Short mmCIF file of C-alpha atoms and ligand atoms in Angstrom, two decimals:
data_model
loop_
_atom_site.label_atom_id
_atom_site.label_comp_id
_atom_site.label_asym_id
_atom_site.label_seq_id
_atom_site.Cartn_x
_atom_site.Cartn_y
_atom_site.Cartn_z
CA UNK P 1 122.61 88.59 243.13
CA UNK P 2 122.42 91.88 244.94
CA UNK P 3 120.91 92.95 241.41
CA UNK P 4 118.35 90.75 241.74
CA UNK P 5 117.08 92.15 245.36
CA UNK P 6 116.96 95.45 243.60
CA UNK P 7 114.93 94.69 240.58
CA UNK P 8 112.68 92.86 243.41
CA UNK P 9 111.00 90.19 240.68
CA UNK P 10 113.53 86.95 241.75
CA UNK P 11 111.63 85.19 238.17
CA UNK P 12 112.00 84.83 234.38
CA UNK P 13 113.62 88.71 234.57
CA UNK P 14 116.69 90.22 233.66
CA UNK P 15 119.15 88.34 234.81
CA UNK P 16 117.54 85.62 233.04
CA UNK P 17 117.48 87.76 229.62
CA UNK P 18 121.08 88.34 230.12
CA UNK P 19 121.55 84.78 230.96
CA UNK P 20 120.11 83.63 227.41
CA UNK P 21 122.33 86.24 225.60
CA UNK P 22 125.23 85.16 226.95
CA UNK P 23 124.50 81.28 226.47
CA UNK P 24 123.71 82.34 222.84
CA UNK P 25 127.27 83.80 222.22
CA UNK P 26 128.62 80.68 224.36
CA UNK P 27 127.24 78.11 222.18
CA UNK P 28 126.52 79.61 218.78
CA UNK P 29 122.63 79.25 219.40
CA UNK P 30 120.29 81.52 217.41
CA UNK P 31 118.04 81.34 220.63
CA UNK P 32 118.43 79.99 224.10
CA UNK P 33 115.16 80.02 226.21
CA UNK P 34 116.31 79.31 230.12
CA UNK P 35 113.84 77.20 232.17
CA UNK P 36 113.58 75.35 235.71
CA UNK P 37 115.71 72.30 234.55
CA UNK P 38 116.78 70.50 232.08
CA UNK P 39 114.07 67.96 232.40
CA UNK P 40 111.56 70.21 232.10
CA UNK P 41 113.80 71.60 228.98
CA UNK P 42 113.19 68.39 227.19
CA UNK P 43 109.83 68.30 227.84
CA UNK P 44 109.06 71.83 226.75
CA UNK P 45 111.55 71.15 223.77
CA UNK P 46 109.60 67.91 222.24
CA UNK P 47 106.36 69.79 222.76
CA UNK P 48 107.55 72.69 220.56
CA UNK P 49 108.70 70.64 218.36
CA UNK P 50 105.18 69.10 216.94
CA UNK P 51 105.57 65.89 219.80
CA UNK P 52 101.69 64.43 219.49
CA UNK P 53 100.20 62.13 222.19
CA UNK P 54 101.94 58.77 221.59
CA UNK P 55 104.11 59.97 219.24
CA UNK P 56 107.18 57.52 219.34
CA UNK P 57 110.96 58.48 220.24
CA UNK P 58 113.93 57.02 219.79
CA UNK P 59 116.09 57.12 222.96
CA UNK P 60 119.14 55.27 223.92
CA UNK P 61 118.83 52.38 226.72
CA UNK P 62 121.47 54.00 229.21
CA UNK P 63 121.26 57.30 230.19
CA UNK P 64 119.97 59.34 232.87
CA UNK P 65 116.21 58.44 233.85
CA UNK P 66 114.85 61.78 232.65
CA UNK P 67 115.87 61.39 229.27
CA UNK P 68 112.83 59.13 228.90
CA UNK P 69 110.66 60.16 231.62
CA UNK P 70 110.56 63.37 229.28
CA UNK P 71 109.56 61.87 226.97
CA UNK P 72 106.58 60.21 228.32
CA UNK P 73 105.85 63.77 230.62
CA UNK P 74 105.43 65.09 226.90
CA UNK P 75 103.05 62.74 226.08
CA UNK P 76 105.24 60.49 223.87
CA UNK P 77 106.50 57.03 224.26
CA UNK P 78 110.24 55.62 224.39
CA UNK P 79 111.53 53.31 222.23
CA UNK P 80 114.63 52.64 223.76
CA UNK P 81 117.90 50.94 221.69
CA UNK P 82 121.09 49.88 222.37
CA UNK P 83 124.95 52.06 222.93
CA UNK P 84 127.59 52.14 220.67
CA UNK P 85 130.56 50.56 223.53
CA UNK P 86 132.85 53.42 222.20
CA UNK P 87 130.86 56.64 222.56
CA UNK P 88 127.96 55.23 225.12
CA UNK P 89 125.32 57.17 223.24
CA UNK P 90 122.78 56.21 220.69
CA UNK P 91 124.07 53.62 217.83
CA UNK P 92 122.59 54.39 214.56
CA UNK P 93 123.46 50.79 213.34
CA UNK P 94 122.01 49.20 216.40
CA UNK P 95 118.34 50.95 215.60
CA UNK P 96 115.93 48.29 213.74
CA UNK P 97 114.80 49.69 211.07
CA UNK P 98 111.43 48.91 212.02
CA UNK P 99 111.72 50.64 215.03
CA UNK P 100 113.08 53.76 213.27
CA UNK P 101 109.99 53.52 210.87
CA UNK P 102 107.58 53.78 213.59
CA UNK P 103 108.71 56.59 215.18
CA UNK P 104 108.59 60.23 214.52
CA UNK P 105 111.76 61.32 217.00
CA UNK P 106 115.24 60.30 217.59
CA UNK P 107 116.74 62.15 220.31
CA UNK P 108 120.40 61.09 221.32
CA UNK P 109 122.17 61.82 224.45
CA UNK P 110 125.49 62.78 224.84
CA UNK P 111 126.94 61.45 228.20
CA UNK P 112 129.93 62.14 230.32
CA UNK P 113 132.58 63.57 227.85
CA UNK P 114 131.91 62.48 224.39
CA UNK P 115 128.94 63.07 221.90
CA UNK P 116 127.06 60.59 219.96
CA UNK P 117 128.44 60.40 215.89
CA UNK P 118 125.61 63.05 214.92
CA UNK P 119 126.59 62.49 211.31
CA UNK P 120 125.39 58.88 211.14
CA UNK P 121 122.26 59.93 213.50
CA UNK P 122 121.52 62.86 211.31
CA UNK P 123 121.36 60.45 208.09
CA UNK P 124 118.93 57.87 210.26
CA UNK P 125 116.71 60.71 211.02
CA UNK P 126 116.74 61.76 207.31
CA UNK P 127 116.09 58.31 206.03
CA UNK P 128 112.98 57.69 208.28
CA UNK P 129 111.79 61.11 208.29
CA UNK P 130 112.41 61.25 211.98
CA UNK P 131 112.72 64.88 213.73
CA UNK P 132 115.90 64.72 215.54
CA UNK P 133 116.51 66.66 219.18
CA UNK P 134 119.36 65.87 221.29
CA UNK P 135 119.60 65.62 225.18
CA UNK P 136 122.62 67.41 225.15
CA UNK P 137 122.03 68.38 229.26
CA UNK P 138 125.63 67.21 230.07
CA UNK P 139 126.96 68.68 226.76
CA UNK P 140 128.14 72.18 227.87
CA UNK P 141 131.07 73.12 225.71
CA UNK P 142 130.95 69.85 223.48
CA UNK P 143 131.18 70.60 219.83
CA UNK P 144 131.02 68.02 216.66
CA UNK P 145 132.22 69.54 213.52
CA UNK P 146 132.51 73.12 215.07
CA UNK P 147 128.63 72.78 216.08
CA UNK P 148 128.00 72.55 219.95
CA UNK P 149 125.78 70.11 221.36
CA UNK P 150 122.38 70.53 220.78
CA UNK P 151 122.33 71.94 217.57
CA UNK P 152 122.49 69.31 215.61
CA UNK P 153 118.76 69.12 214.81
CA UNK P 154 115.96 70.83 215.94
CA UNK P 155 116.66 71.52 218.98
CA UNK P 156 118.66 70.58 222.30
CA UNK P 157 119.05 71.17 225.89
CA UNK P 158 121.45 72.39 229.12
CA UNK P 159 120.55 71.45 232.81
CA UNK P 160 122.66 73.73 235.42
CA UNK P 161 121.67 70.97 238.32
CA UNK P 162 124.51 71.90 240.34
CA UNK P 163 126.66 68.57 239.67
CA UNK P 164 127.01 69.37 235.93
CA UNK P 165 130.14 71.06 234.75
CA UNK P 166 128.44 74.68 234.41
CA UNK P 167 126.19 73.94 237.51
CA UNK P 168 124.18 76.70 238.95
CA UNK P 169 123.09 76.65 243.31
CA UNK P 170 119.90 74.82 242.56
CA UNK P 171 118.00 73.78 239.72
CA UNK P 172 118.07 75.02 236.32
CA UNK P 173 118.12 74.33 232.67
CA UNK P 174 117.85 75.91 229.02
CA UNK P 175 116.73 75.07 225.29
CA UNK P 176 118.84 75.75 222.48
CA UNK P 177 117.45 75.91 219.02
CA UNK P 178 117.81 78.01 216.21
CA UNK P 179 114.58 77.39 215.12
CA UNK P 180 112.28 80.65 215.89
CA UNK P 181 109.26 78.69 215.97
CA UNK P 182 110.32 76.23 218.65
CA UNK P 183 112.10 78.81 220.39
CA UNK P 184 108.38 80.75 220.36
CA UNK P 185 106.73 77.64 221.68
CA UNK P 186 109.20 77.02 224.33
CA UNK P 187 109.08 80.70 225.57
CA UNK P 188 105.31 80.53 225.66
CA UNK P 189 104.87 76.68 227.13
CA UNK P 190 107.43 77.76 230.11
CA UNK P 191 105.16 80.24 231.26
CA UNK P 192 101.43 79.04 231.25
CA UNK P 193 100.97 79.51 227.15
CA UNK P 194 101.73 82.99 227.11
CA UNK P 195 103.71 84.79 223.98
CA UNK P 196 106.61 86.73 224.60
CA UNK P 197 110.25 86.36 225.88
CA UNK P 198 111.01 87.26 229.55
CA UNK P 199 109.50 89.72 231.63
CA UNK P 200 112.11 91.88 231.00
CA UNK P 201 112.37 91.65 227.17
CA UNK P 202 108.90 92.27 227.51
CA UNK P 203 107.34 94.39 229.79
CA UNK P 204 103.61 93.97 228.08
CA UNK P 205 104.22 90.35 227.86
CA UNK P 206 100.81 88.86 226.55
CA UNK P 207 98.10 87.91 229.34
CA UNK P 208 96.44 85.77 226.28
CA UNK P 209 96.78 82.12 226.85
CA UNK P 210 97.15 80.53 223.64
CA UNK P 211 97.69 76.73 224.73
CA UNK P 212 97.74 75.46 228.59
CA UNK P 213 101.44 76.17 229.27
CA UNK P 214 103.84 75.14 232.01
CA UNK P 215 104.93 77.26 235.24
CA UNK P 216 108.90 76.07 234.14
CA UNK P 217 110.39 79.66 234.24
CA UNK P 218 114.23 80.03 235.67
CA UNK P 219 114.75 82.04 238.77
CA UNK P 220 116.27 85.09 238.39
CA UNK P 221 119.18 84.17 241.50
CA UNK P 222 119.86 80.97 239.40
CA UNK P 223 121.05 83.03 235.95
CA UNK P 224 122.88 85.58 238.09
CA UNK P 225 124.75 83.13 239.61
CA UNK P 226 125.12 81.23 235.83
CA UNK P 227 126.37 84.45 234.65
CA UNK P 228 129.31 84.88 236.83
CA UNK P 229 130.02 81.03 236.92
CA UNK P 230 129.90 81.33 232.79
CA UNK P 231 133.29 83.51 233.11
CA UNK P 232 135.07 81.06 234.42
CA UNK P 233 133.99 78.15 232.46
CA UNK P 234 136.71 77.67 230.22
CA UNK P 235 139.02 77.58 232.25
CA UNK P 236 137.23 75.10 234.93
CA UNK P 237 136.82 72.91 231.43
CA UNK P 238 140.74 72.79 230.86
CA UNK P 239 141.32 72.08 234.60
CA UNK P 240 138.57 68.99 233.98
CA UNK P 241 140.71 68.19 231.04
CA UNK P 242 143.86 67.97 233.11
CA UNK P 243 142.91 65.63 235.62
CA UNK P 244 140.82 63.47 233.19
CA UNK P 245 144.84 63.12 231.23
CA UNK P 246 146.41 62.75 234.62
CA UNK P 247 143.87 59.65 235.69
CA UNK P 248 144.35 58.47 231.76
CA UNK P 249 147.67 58.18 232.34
CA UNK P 250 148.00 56.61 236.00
CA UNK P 251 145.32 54.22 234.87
CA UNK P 252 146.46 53.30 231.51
CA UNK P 253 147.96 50.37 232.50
CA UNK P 254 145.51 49.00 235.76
CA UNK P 255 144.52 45.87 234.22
CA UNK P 256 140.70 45.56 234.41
CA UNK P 257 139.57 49.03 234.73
CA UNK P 258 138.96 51.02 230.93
CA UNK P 259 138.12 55.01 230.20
CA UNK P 260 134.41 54.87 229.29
CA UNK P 261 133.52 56.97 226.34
CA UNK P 262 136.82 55.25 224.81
CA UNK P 263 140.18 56.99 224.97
CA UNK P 264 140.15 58.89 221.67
CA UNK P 265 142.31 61.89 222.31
CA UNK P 266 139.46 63.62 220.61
CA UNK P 267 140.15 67.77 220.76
CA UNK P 268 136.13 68.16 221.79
CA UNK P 269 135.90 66.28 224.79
CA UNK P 270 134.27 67.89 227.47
CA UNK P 271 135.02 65.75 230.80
CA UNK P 272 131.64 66.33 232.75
CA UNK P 273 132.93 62.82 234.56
CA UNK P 274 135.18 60.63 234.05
CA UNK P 275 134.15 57.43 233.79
CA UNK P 276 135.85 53.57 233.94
CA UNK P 277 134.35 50.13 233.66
CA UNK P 278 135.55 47.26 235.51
CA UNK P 279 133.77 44.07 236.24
CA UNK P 280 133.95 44.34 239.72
CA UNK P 281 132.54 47.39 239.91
CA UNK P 282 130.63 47.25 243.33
CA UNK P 283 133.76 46.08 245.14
CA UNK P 284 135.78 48.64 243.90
CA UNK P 285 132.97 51.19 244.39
CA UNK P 286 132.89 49.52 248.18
CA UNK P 287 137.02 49.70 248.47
CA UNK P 288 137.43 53.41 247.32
CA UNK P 289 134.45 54.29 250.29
CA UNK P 290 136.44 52.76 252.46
CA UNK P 291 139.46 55.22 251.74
CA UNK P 292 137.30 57.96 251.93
CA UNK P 293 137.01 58.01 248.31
CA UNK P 294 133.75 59.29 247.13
CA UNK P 295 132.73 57.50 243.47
CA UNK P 296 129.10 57.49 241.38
CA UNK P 297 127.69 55.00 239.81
CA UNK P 298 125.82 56.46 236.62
CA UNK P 299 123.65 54.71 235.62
CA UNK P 300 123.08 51.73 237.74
CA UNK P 301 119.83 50.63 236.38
CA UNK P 302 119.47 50.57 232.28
CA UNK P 303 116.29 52.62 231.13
CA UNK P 304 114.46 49.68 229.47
CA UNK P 305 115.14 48.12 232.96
CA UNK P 306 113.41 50.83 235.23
CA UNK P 307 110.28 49.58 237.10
CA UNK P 308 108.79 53.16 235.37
CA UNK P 309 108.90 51.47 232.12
CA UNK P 310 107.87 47.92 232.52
CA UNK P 311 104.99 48.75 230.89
CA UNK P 312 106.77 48.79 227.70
CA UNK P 313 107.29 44.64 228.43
CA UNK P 314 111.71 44.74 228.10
CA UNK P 315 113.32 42.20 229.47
CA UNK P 316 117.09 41.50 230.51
CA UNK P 317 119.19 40.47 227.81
CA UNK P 318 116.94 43.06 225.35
CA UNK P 319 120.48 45.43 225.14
CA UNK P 320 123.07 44.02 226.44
CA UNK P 321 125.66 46.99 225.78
CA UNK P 322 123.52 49.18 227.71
CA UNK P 323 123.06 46.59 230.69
CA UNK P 324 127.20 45.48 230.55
CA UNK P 325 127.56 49.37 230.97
CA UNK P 326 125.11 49.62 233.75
CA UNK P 327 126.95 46.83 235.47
CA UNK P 328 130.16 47.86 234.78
CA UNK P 329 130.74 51.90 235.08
CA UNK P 330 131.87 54.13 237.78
CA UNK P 331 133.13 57.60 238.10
CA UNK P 332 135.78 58.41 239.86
CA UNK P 333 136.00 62.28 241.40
CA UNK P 334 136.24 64.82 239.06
CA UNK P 335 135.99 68.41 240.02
CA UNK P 336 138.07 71.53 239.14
CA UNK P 337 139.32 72.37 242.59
CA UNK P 338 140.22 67.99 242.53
CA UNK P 339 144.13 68.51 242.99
CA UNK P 340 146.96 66.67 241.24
CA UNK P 341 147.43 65.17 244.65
CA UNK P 342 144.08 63.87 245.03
CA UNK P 343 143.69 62.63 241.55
CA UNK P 344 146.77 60.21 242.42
CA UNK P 345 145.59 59.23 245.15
CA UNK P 346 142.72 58.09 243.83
CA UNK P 347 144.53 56.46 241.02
CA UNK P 348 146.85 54.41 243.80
CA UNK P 349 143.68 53.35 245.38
CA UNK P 350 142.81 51.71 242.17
CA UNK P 351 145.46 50.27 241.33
CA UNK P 352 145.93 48.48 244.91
CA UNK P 353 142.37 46.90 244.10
CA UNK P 354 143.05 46.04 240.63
CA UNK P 355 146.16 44.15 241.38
CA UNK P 356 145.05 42.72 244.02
CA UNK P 357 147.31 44.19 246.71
CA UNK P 358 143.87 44.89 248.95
CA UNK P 359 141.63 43.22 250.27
CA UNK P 360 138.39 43.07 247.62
C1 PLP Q 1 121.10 66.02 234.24
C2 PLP Q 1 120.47 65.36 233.08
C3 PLP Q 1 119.12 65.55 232.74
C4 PLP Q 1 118.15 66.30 233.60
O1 PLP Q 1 118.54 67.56 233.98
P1 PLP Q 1 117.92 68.22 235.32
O2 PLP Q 1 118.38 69.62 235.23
O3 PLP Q 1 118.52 67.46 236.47
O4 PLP Q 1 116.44 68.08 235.25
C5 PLP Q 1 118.62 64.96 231.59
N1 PLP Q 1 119.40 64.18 230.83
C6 PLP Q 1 120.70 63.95 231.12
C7 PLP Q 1 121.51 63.10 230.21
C8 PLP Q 1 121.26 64.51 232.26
O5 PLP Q 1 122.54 64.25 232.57
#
């Protein structure tokens, strides 16, 4: 940070140039272009990647509200379809075909600790011709067949909003791609059309505007303090890991409350949150409050649900996966400096609720 006072520029300098190097050795990405957020990442990312106004994407019904809002900010419109119960992300076999012909995207999200089955997606998007990006925001350090999130397809995403497990002290976000031409479009539409990486990389950068571009650059105190936090990632991902075994294993047997993405033992889980699903979700949300137990509920409201998107004429009932999940799901705290103590103690609290030994 004290770096950052002496190079005096505070945007889209340096630091962020470093930033994007050491994201690309992180992840395996042949380019990494750091922005403002990862909502504006997605935006930028379908953009570069040929999006035309009303172009139609494929998105999955539960997820964060920005996966879609991007999608219309971009100028496209969502198509939303239902979960697959085990991995909460985007079910190939639960896409109409119809629906997958009209489109021209499919862009899967991979939520809490577990990524969507990218091999099935990847054959939909080859079988309707469909360009496939991924929302990998939450997806730091998750990997499918040695390939981290986000490189699946043409292109993906990171937000650093500070809740997310490499988190930075504000907003910020990245593209991934190793596509050069979408990495060139990115680079340019983050900074009002113009060619060229970051100020840095590019002293002369290009004062011609080829397209009307965004103002989504990263601050420069925002990738300093992503630098340092990127040493320590690893290990704050095994301490994630540790709790998220400890709570599998106090919980395991709490009748009425299940692991949501399923308990899989998979090697590449990345525990951003740990989430369970219980029916009576609010009431447990309401008991662990009253113990001083801070939960979240993501998401309460599905996306074909959201009064944003009633234009598109869903209704209740439309995806019911996506709705039970939205009705059902709560995450319980997960942090690395959550102690073993804590973790328990959360895990009693449930349990008293489950089996009834509280007041509900
Ligand atoms: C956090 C998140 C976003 C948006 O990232 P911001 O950096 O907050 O803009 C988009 N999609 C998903 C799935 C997310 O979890």
């Amino acid at each position: 940070m004290e770096e950052v006072f002496e190079d005096g520029k505070f945007s889209h300098s340096t630091q962020v140039g470093r930033l994007e190097q050491a994201l690309a050795d992180r992840t395996g990405a042949r380019h990494v272009i750091g922005v403002n957020s990862g909502t504006d990442a997605l935006v930028l990312l379908l953009k570069a990647c040929g999006l035309r106004p009303g172009d139609r994407v494929l998105v999955p019904a539960y997820s964060f509200v920005a996966t879609a809002s991007a999608v219309v900010l971009a100028g496209g419109v969502p198509v939303f379809a239902d979960i697959d119960p085990d991995t909460y992300a985007l079910d190939a076999g639960r896409v109409p075909a119809a629906a997958a012909d009209g489109a021209r995207f499919v862009m899967p999200v991979h939520l809490f600790s577990r990524m969507a089955d990218m091999a099935s997606l990847t054959a939909l998007a080859r079988r309707h011709g469909l360009t496939l990006v991924e929302d990998s925001a939450e997806g730091i350090g998750m990997r499918q067949n040695g390939v981290h999130a986000g490189l699946h397809g043409r292109g993906g995403v990171l937000s650093f909003f500070p809740t997310k497990t490499l988190g930075a002290l504000g907003d910020a976000g990245a593209v991934l791609t190793d596509d050069p031409e979408v990495a060139e479009a990115v680079s340019a539409l983050r900074h009002h059309g113009r060619a060229g990486r970051t100020l840095a990389h590019f002293p002369g950068i290009s004062t011609e505007t080829g397209r009307p571009g965004h103002n989504s650059k990263m601050d420069d105190l925002q990738a300093a303090v992503l630098i340092a936090k990127l040493t320590v990632l690893d290990e704050e991902i095994v301490r994630r890991a540790e709790i998220a075994a400890l709570y599998d294993r106090l919980l395991k047997d709490v009748p009425g409350v299940t692991r949501r993405p399923a308990l899989t033992g998979a090697s590449d889980e990345v525990f951003y949150v740990y989430l369970v699903e219980t029916e009576r979700r609010d009431a447990l949300v309401a008991h662990l409050e009253r113990e001083g137990i801070e939960t979240e509920t993501y998401y309460p409201v599905p996306l074909h649900l959201q009064p944003c998107f009633a234009g598109l004429g869903h209704r209740p009932g439309d995806f019911p996966v996506a709705e039970a999940a939205a009705a059902r799901a709560l995450a319980l705290p997960l942090y690395p400096d959550l102690t073993d103590a804590q973790a328990r103690r959360v895990c009693d609290a449930v349990r008293a609720f489950s089996t009834g030994r509280t007041p509900a």
